[in-house]
Short mmCIF file of C-alpha atoms and ligand atoms in Angstrom, two decimals:
data_model
loop_
_atom_site.label_atom_id
_atom_site.label_comp_id
_atom_site.label_asym_id
_atom_site.label_seq_id
_atom_site.Cartn_x
_atom_site.Cartn_y
_atom_site.Cartn_z
CA UNK A 962 -41.55 48.48 28.66
CA UNK A 963 -39.88 46.43 31.45
CA UNK A 964 -36.87 44.62 30.55
CA UNK A 965 -38.45 43.97 26.84
CA UNK A 966 -35.96 44.60 24.20
CA UNK A 967 -37.81 44.01 21.29
CA UNK A 968 -41.15 42.59 20.29
CA UNK A 969 -41.43 40.21 17.09
CA UNK A 970 -45.06 39.41 15.72
CA UNK A 971 -45.91 36.20 13.97
CA UNK A 972 -48.52 36.62 11.72
CA UNK A 973 -51.07 33.64 11.01
CA UNK A 974 -49.76 33.33 7.23
CA UNK A 975 -46.27 32.67 8.77
CA UNK A 976 -44.69 35.73 8.27
CA UNK A 977 -42.74 38.16 10.81
CA UNK A 978 -42.50 41.64 12.21
CA UNK A 979 -39.90 42.77 14.31
CA UNK A 980 -40.29 45.98 15.95
CA UNK A 981 -39.10 48.08 19.25
CA UNK A 982 -40.76 47.11 22.34
CA UNK A 983 -43.26 50.28 22.66
CA UNK A 984 -46.25 50.09 24.98
CA UNK A 985 -49.25 49.40 22.10
CA UNK A 986 -46.98 46.67 20.99
CA UNK A 987 -46.86 44.89 24.21
CA UNK A 988 -50.21 45.67 25.28
CA UNK A 989 -52.35 45.58 22.58
CA UNK A 990 -53.32 42.34 20.35
CA UNK A 991 -52.26 42.69 17.09
CA UNK A 992 -54.96 44.15 14.69
CA UNK A 993 -54.20 41.24 11.87
CA UNK A 994 -54.37 38.71 14.54
CA UNK A 995 -50.74 38.19 14.72
CA UNK A 996 -48.72 36.60 17.99
CA UNK A 997 -46.70 38.86 19.70
CA UNK A 998 -43.53 37.54 21.35
CA UNK A 999 -40.95 39.57 23.63
CA UNK A 1000 -37.62 39.13 23.36
CA UNK A 1001 -36.01 40.31 26.90
CA UNK A 1002 -32.86 41.76 28.23
CA UNK A 1003 -32.41 38.83 31.36
CA UNK A 1004 -30.29 39.50 33.81
CA UNK A 1005 -29.74 37.85 37.22
CA UNK A 1006 -30.74 40.93 39.09
CA UNK A 1007 -34.29 40.73 38.08
CA UNK A 1008 -34.70 37.65 40.19
CA UNK A 1009 -33.27 39.28 43.17
CA UNK A 1010 -35.79 42.49 42.69
CA UNK A 1011 -38.40 39.47 42.85
CA UNK A 1012 -36.94 38.37 46.16
CA UNK A 1013 -37.59 41.83 47.34
CA UNK A 1014 -40.62 42.60 46.35
CA UNK A 1015 -43.25 43.14 48.61
CA UNK A 1016 -46.16 43.21 45.76
CA UNK A 1017 -49.36 40.93 46.30
CA UNK A 1018 -49.83 37.46 44.46
CA UNK A 1019 -48.84 37.43 40.70
CA UNK A 1020 -47.86 41.35 40.85
CA UNK A 1021 -44.39 40.23 42.40
CA UNK A 1022 -43.01 38.92 39.19
CA UNK A 1023 -43.78 42.30 37.42
CA UNK A 1024 -39.56 42.58 36.93
CA UNK A 1025 -40.00 39.34 34.41
CA UNK A 1026 -43.47 40.73 32.49
CA UNK A 1027 -44.04 42.91 29.69
CA UNK A 1028 -46.45 45.31 31.95
CA UNK A 1029 -45.61 49.01 31.71
CA UNK A 1030 -43.81 49.88 35.39
CA UNK A 1031 -46.81 52.47 36.33
CA UNK A 1032 -49.47 50.10 36.30
CA UNK A 1033 -51.44 49.19 39.48
CA UNK A 1034 -52.19 45.83 40.42
CA UNK A 1035 -55.58 44.89 40.05
CA UNK A 1036 -57.46 44.95 43.34
CA UNK A 1037 -58.43 41.37 43.83
CA UNK A 1038 -55.86 39.01 45.31
CA UNK A 1039 -54.72 36.27 41.66
CA UNK A 1040 -51.89 34.57 42.11
CA UNK A 1041 -49.78 33.22 44.74
CA UNK A 1042 -51.81 29.73 44.53
CA UNK A 1043 -51.18 26.72 46.58
CA UNK A 1044 -48.19 23.94 45.31
CA UNK A 1045 -49.88 21.27 47.28
CA UNK A 1046 -47.96 17.83 48.16
CA UNK A 1047 -50.27 14.71 46.74
CA UNK A 1048 -48.76 11.67 48.67
CA UNK A 1049 -51.76 9.34 47.97
CA UNK A 1050 -52.42 10.66 44.42
CA UNK A 1051 -48.61 9.86 43.67
CA UNK A 1052 -48.96 6.30 45.26
CA UNK A 1053 -51.96 5.83 42.70
CA UNK A 1054 -49.76 7.28 39.84
CA UNK A 1055 -46.89 4.93 41.35
CA UNK A 1056 -44.62 8.00 41.71
CA UNK A 1057 -42.15 9.48 43.94
CA UNK A 1058 -43.15 12.92 44.11
CA UNK A 1059 -46.16 14.62 42.81
CA UNK A 1060 -47.64 18.34 43.40
CA UNK A 1061 -50.72 20.18 42.30
CA UNK A 1062 -50.45 23.64 41.37
CA UNK A 1063 -54.38 24.49 42.64
CA UNK A 1064 -55.16 27.34 40.47
CA UNK A 1065 -58.67 26.37 41.33
CA UNK A 1066 -57.98 28.61 44.43
CA UNK A 1067 -58.05 31.65 42.20
CA UNK A 1068 -61.15 34.58 42.76
CA UNK A 1069 -63.13 32.75 40.00
CA UNK A 1070 -61.47 29.62 40.64
CA UNK A 1071 -59.34 29.11 37.28
CA UNK A 1072 -56.13 29.98 36.04
CA UNK A 1073 -57.96 32.74 33.87
CA UNK A 1074 -57.73 35.20 36.60
CA UNK A 1075 -54.33 35.65 36.20
CA UNK A 1076 -54.55 36.62 32.15
CA UNK A 1077 -57.72 38.79 33.24
CA UNK A 1078 -56.20 40.34 36.15
CA UNK A 1079 -53.24 41.97 34.05
CA UNK A 1080 -55.36 42.76 31.20
CA UNK A 1081 -57.82 44.61 33.51
CA UNK A 1082 -54.99 46.40 34.96
CA UNK A 1083 -53.74 47.61 32.36
CA UNK A 1084 -57.32 48.66 30.91
CA UNK A 1085 -58.33 50.47 34.12
CA UNK A 1086 -55.11 52.48 34.53
CA UNK A 1087 -55.55 53.62 30.98
CA UNK A 1088 -59.12 54.21 31.29
CA UNK A 1089 -60.38 51.66 28.70
CA UNK A 1090 -64.20 51.55 29.15
CA UNK A 1091 -64.98 48.00 27.68
CA UNK A 1092 -62.94 44.76 27.71
CA UNK A 1093 -64.38 41.90 25.99
CA UNK A 1094 -63.12 38.48 24.76
CA UNK A 1095 -64.30 35.17 23.65
CA UNK A 1096 -64.27 31.97 26.05
CA UNK A 1097 -65.50 28.79 26.75
CA UNK A 1098 -66.68 29.62 29.86
CA UNK A 1099 -63.76 30.21 32.67
CA UNK A 1100 -62.23 33.47 30.92
CA UNK A 1101 -65.75 34.79 30.43
CA UNK A 1102 -66.74 34.49 33.85
CA UNK A 1103 -63.07 35.49 35.08
CA UNK A 1104 -63.83 38.35 33.03
CA UNK A 1105 -67.33 39.73 34.06
CA UNK A 1106 -65.92 39.28 37.62
CA UNK A 1107 -63.24 40.91 37.66
CA UNK A 1108 -64.42 43.70 35.48
CA UNK A 1109 -66.91 44.42 38.07
CA UNK A 1110 -64.10 44.76 40.79
CA UNK A 1111 -62.75 47.60 38.49
CA UNK A 1112 -65.88 48.88 37.09
CA UNK A 1113 -65.39 48.19 33.67
CA UNK A 1114 -67.80 46.88 31.40
CA UNK A 1115 -67.06 43.26 30.05
CA UNK A 1116 -68.92 42.10 26.61
CA UNK A 1117 -68.09 38.08 26.58
CA UNK A 1118 -68.86 35.60 23.89
CA UNK A 1119 -69.44 32.22 24.68
CA UNK A 1120 -70.84 29.10 23.02
CA UNK A 1121 -74.38 28.56 22.86
CA UNK A 1122 -73.79 25.28 24.86
CA UNK A 1123 -71.77 26.88 28.01
CA UNK A 1124 -72.00 25.59 31.17
CA UNK A 1125 -74.77 26.78 33.23
CA UNK A 1126 -72.73 27.89 36.36
CA UNK A 1127 -70.30 29.80 34.65
CA UNK A 1128 -72.94 31.54 32.74
CA UNK A 1129 -74.44 31.97 36.25
CA UNK A 1130 -71.65 33.76 37.06
CA UNK A 1131 -71.36 36.29 33.90
CA UNK A 1132 -74.40 37.51 34.93
CA UNK A 1133 -74.66 37.93 38.26
CA UNK A 1134 -71.16 39.98 37.36
CA UNK A 1135 -73.22 42.36 35.08
CA UNK A 1136 -71.54 41.15 32.11
CA UNK A 1137 -73.23 41.63 28.91
CA UNK A 1138 -73.26 38.00 27.15
CA UNK A 1139 -73.37 36.88 23.69
CA UNK A 1140 -74.11 33.26 23.39
CA UNK A 1141 -72.92 32.10 19.85
CA UNK A 1142 -74.39 29.13 17.68
CA UNK A 1143 -71.40 27.66 16.47
CA UNK A 1144 -68.92 26.89 19.39
CA UNK A 1145 -66.28 28.64 20.54
CA UNK A 1146 -64.66 29.04 16.92
CA UNK A 1147 -67.64 31.53 16.20
CA UNK A 1148 -67.67 32.58 19.44
CA UNK A 1149 -64.37 33.72 19.30
CA UNK A 1150 -64.40 35.00 15.29
CA UNK A 1151 -67.64 37.24 16.31
CA UNK A 1152 -65.51 38.68 19.36
CA UNK A 1153 -62.58 39.39 17.59
CA UNK A 1154 -64.96 41.49 14.59
CA UNK A 1155 -66.49 42.81 17.03
CA UNK A 1156 -64.04 44.06 19.22
CA UNK A 1157 -62.40 45.96 15.92
CA UNK A 1158 -65.61 47.29 14.86
CA UNK A 1159 -66.90 48.65 18.26
CA UNK A 1160 -63.37 49.64 19.67
CA UNK A 1161 -63.09 47.41 22.27
CA UNK A 1162 -60.28 45.92 24.64
CA UNK A 1163 -59.76 42.20 23.74
CA UNK A 1164 -58.82 39.72 26.48
CA UNK A 1165 -58.64 37.22 23.84
CA UNK A 1166 -56.17 34.69 25.21
CA UNK A 1167 -52.85 34.20 23.14
CA UNK A 1168 -54.02 37.37 21.09
CA UNK A 1169 -53.63 40.18 24.01
CA UNK A 1170 -49.63 39.42 24.92
CA UNK A 1171 -50.97 40.15 28.16
CA UNK A 1172 -52.57 36.91 28.81
CA UNK A 1173 -49.27 34.87 27.86
CA UNK A 1174 -47.10 37.36 30.25
CA UNK A 1175 -49.51 36.67 33.10
CA UNK A 1176 -49.98 32.89 33.04
CA UNK A 1177 -46.01 32.59 32.83
CA UNK A 1178 -46.14 33.60 36.39
CA UNK A 1179 -47.54 30.12 37.22
CA UNK A 1180 -44.43 28.69 36.25
CA UNK A 1181 -42.53 31.15 38.22
CA UNK A 1182 -44.48 30.43 41.32
CA UNK A 1183 -43.64 26.98 40.77
CA UNK A 1184 -40.07 27.62 41.35
CA UNK A 1185 -40.23 29.60 43.79
CA UNK A 1186 -42.37 27.34 45.63
CA UNK A 1187 -39.83 24.57 45.17
CA UNK A 1188 -36.73 26.46 46.82
CA UNK A 1189 -36.10 28.04 43.29
CA UNK A 1190 -35.79 25.15 41.26
CA UNK A 1191 -37.73 23.32 38.77
CA UNK A 1192 -39.48 19.92 38.93
CA UNK A 1193 -38.75 17.03 35.96
CA UNK A 1194 -42.46 17.57 34.71
CA UNK A 1195 -45.09 19.84 34.11
CA UNK A 1196 -48.39 18.52 33.07
CA UNK A 1197 -51.03 20.72 31.84
CA UNK A 1198 -54.57 20.46 29.46
CA UNK A 1199 -54.07 22.45 26.35
CA UNK A 1200 -57.02 24.05 24.71
CA UNK A 1201 -55.30 27.23 22.53
CA UNK A 1202 -52.47 25.87 23.97
CA UNK A 1203 -51.63 29.35 25.84
CA UNK A 1204 -51.22 27.99 29.28
CA UNK A 1205 -48.83 25.45 28.21
CA UNK A 1206 -47.13 27.62 25.87
CA UNK A 1207 -46.76 30.41 28.64
CA UNK A 1208 -45.45 27.76 31.22
CA UNK A 1209 -42.66 26.73 29.22
CA UNK A 1210 -41.76 30.68 28.19
CA UNK A 1211 -41.80 30.82 32.06
CA UNK A 1212 -39.49 28.75 32.87
CA UNK A 1213 -37.30 29.18 30.10
CA UNK A 1214 -36.74 32.77 31.29
CA UNK A 1215 -36.02 31.42 34.80
CA UNK A 1216 -33.15 29.95 32.91
CA UNK A 1217 -32.18 32.93 31.27
CA UNK A 1218 -31.83 34.75 34.06
CA UNK A 1219 -29.40 31.95 36.06
CA UNK A 1220 -32.36 30.93 38.01
CA UNK A 1221 -32.57 27.84 37.01
CA UNK A 1222 -30.44 25.42 35.32
CA UNK A 1223 -32.72 23.35 32.97
CA UNK A 1224 -36.67 23.40 31.88
CA UNK A 1225 -39.08 21.04 33.11
CA UNK A 1226 -40.06 18.93 30.45
CA UNK A 1227 -43.92 19.94 29.58
CA UNK A 1228 -46.81 17.44 29.04
CA UNK A 1229 -49.84 18.62 27.39
CA UNK A 1230 -52.63 16.85 27.37
CA UNK A 1231 -56.14 16.83 24.96
CA UNK A 1232 -59.11 14.86 24.85
CA UNK A 1233 -59.19 12.43 22.13
CA UNK A 1234 -62.30 14.09 20.74
CA UNK A 1235 -60.45 17.28 20.26
CA UNK A 1236 -56.63 16.39 19.63
CA UNK A 1237 -55.09 18.55 17.35
CA UNK A 1238 -52.30 19.79 19.04
CA UNK A 1239 -51.75 15.80 20.00
CA UNK A 1240 -51.90 14.84 16.06
CA UNK A 1241 -49.70 17.81 15.26
CA UNK A 1242 -46.86 17.04 17.88
CA UNK A 1243 -46.86 13.47 16.65
CA UNK A 1244 -47.16 14.46 13.05
CA UNK A 1245 -45.17 17.34 11.38
CA UNK A 1246 -45.83 20.08 13.96
CA UNK A 1247 -48.19 21.48 11.77
CA UNK A 1248 -51.58 22.08 13.33
CA UNK A 1249 -54.61 21.28 11.74
CA UNK A 1250 -58.47 22.56 12.45
CA UNK A 1251 -60.57 19.79 14.04
CA UNK A 1252 -64.08 19.31 14.89
CA UNK A 1253 -64.42 19.57 19.03
CA UNK A 1254 -66.23 16.62 20.06
CA UNK A 1255 -65.04 16.72 23.74
CA UNK A 1256 -67.15 16.96 27.19
CA UNK A 1257 -64.66 18.79 28.12
CA UNK A 1258 -65.39 22.11 27.50
CA UNK A 1259 -62.23 24.00 28.61
CA UNK A 1260 -59.87 22.27 26.19
CA UNK A 1261 -62.88 21.60 23.21
CA UNK A 1262 -60.69 24.40 20.51
CA UNK A 1263 -60.80 22.88 17.22
CA UNK A 1264 -58.35 25.37 16.15
CA UNK A 1265 -55.62 26.74 18.68
CA UNK A 1266 -54.56 30.27 18.74
CA UNK A 1267 -51.33 29.18 20.09
CA UNK A 1268 -51.23 25.85 18.82
CA UNK A 1269 -47.73 26.22 17.29
CA UNK A 1270 -45.98 27.63 20.23
CA UNK A 1271 -47.10 24.89 22.35
CA UNK A 1272 -46.07 22.30 20.39
CA UNK A 1273 -42.91 23.59 20.03
CA UNK A 1274 -42.53 24.23 23.60
CA UNK A 1275 -43.53 20.24 24.00
CA UNK A 1276 -40.59 19.31 21.75
CA UNK A 1277 -38.17 21.71 22.78
CA UNK A 1278 -38.42 20.61 26.29
CA UNK A 1279 -38.34 17.14 25.38
CA UNK A 1280 -41.83 16.81 26.91
CA UNK A 1281 -44.99 15.32 24.77
CA UNK A 1282 -48.56 15.53 23.98
CA UNK A 1283 -51.08 12.99 24.99
CA UNK A 1284 -54.47 12.10 24.34
CA UNK A 1285 -56.82 10.76 26.98
CA UNK A 1286 -60.62 9.76 26.61
CA UNK A 1287 -63.43 11.57 28.21
CA UNK A 1288 -65.49 8.65 30.01
CA UNK A 1289 -62.03 8.82 32.17
CA UNK A 1290 -62.44 12.18 33.04
CA UNK A 1291 -65.30 12.33 35.75
CA UNK A 1292 -64.09 8.95 37.80
CA UNK A 1293 -60.32 10.78 37.54
CA UNK A 1294 -62.12 13.97 39.09
CA UNK A 1295 -63.57 11.70 41.60
CA UNK A 1296 -60.23 9.91 42.16
CA UNK A 1297 -58.45 13.12 42.52
CA UNK A 1298 -61.05 14.69 44.74
CA UNK A 1299 -61.19 11.49 47.17
CA UNK A 1300 -57.37 11.40 47.71
CA UNK A 1301 -56.63 14.89 47.96
CA UNK A 1302 -59.69 16.64 48.71
CA UNK A 1303 -58.86 19.18 45.27
CA UNK A 1304 -61.83 19.85 42.84
CA UNK A 1305 -60.64 19.27 39.10
CA UNK A 1306 -63.51 20.23 36.59
CA UNK A 1307 -63.16 17.86 33.63
CA UNK A 1308 -60.85 20.05 31.33
CA UNK A 1309 -58.76 19.81 34.50
CA UNK A 1310 -58.97 16.38 35.00
CA UNK A 1311 -57.41 15.80 32.00
CA UNK A 1312 -54.04 16.39 33.02
CA UNK A 1313 -54.22 13.68 35.74
CA UNK A 1314 -55.60 11.48 33.16
CA UNK A 1315 -52.06 12.44 31.06
CA UNK A 1316 -50.04 11.89 33.77
CA UNK A 1317 -51.68 7.86 34.12
CA UNK A 1318 -50.83 7.70 30.46
CA UNK A 1319 -47.47 9.02 30.54
CA UNK A 1320 -46.77 6.81 33.27
CA UNK A 1321 -48.07 4.34 31.20
CA UNK A 1322 -46.35 4.33 28.45
CA UNK A 1323 -43.20 5.48 30.41
CA UNK A 1324 -42.75 9.07 29.32
CA UNK A 1325 -42.88 10.00 32.83
CA UNK A 1326 -40.54 7.63 35.42
CA UNK A 1327 -41.27 6.23 38.99
CA UNK A 1328 -38.54 8.62 40.27
CA UNK A 1329 -39.72 11.87 38.87
CA UNK A 1330 -40.66 14.89 40.43
CA UNK A 1331 -44.24 15.95 38.99
CA UNK A 1332 -46.21 19.50 39.05
CA UNK A 1333 -49.69 18.41 37.31
CA UNK A 1334 -51.38 22.29 37.11
CA UNK A 1335 -55.18 22.28 37.98
CA UNK A 1336 -56.30 24.65 36.10
CA UNK A 1337 -60.15 25.17 37.00
CA UNK A 1338 -62.57 24.00 39.70
CA UNK A 1339 -65.24 20.91 39.23
CA UNK A 1340 -67.49 23.67 41.64
CA UNK A 1341 -68.45 25.36 38.00
CA UNK A 1342 -68.67 22.67 36.55
CA UNK A 1343 -71.03 20.33 38.42
CA UNK A 1344 -71.68 16.68 37.00
CA UNK A 1345 -73.19 15.25 40.40
CA UNK A 1346 -75.21 12.59 38.39
CA UNK A 1347 -72.57 11.35 36.79
CA UNK A 1348 -69.99 11.14 39.59
CA UNK A 1349 -72.10 9.16 41.20
CA UNK A 1350 -71.73 6.71 38.47
CA UNK A 1351 -67.72 7.28 39.24
CA UNK A 1352 -66.32 3.78 39.84
CA UNK A 1353 -64.10 3.23 43.34
CA UNK A 1354 -63.58 5.94 45.78
CA UNK A 1355 -67.17 7.83 44.76
CA UNK A 1356 -69.72 8.87 47.59
CA UNK A 1357 -72.88 7.62 47.67
CA UNK A 1358 -76.18 8.86 48.38
CA UNK A 1359 -78.73 7.43 50.22
CA UNK A 1360 -82.42 8.66 50.59
CA UNK A 1361 -83.85 8.24 53.88
CA UNK A 1362 -86.83 8.92 55.94
CA UNK A 1363 -85.63 10.85 59.97
CA UNK A 1364 -84.71 7.62 61.64
CA UNK A 1365 -81.60 6.27 63.41
CA UNK A 1366 -82.45 2.61 61.91
CA UNK A 1367 -82.60 3.78 58.23
CA UNK A 1368 -79.15 5.21 58.99
CA UNK A 1369 -77.86 2.04 60.91
CA UNK A 1370 -79.28 -0.07 57.93
CA UNK A 1371 -77.35 1.81 54.93
CA UNK A 1372 -74.11 1.88 57.04
CA UNK A 1373 -74.26 -1.95 57.22
CA UNK A 1374 -75.44 -1.90 53.65
CA UNK A 1375 -71.89 0.55 53.10
CA UNK A 1376 -69.95 -1.83 55.02
C1 PLP B 2027 -60.57 24.31 32.91
C2 PLP B 2027 -59.09 24.73 32.03
N1 PLP B 2027 -58.09 24.35 31.35
C3 PLP B 2027 -57.09 24.42 30.61
C4 PLP B 2027 -57.94 25.19 29.95
C5 PLP B 2027 -56.91 25.41 28.33
O1 PLP B 2027 -56.22 26.19 28.40
P1 PLP B 2027 -55.53 27.28 27.10
O2 PLP B 2027 -56.93 27.39 26.30
O3 PLP B 2027 -54.50 27.92 27.89
O4 PLP B 2027 -54.41 26.07 26.45
C6 PLP B 2027 -58.90 26.24 29.75
C7 PLP B 2027 -59.05 27.03 29.12
O5 PLP B 2027 -60.13 27.57 28.78
C8 PLP B 2027 -59.62 25.79 31.07
O6 PLP B 2027 -60.86 26.22 31.33
#
């Protein structure tokens, strides 16, 4: 399959199985719940193929992905999200150069669309009728909407307390939705069991190898938008750790192809109320399950699927994992929105809070070039009431009669 030379499956118990790269090994979840890792025959010619490619969005990077060559792209425009300079925000962080990789410009406003599009493109090509996943909200909304576009049934498992706007997207797109008592962990376990029982194809993050492949394209696009080089540091929020691990893998692939001389330092960010990867990073490296206590639903993952890989990625790249406090998330979302016009949801705002922390500790220096990945949009996680309480630049509402003097009075007060 593509440039894959071998496949290594790491089981949850720590054992390893090495096999030939058949389509099934590369495109199907391991039934035993193992994580599938591909090894590639990297060569610089692959980068030339990418430069010549006329395929849309993330499909341009197909030569660097473990996807069968004959799979046509999903029809929705996924990938190719903007890498935006953020000078006013950089000044706030006392940083020379800050870029935001704005994944909220994806069809369903989160980076989850990359993995969904690849999984569904494969499913549509193979005539698969039902695709399932568990999700805190974004991946399920993404699966529901993108499945509708290719006439596939989506069956999604979400925590009972899923954000209303995310649930609304699932429903309007016609998905079968299970709200599961017991949080994301319980939803995840049930979705895996149901997939095996009913023969559904899984989009579950990390366990379907295509989900990891797809997220590498964020790294490829950052590299490409910077003119074929890597930044010093990439900061990203981490739940299951798949985005963090895949970003690092993507940068490593570019180095292996001769496209870059070094990978960026990876900084993963979690909420203090759910920080198993922070604890593992600063401890002995082993990831221990925690009970999630955070308002940032996307990163409320007590037992991360690719936790070990994400911690290893931060370590080997010379990066770190940092924890941030929930109370800072909404003010930070407001600070980002009011200085850049970009709209992070709380789980995505965590990455910006993590950058504040990394500047404070000196893990990121003033002269470094930093990219923050904005993974999801606050348009799907409205928190207007609390945003109004955010300090400094948050907007203010005035309830008035329709008279000009009421406007003048309010404006005088605002000054
Ligand atoms: C907005 C947002 N940011 C970050 C993440 C974390 O990504 P990962 O689970 O790959 O670590 C998620 C996952 O749901 C998310 O929805």
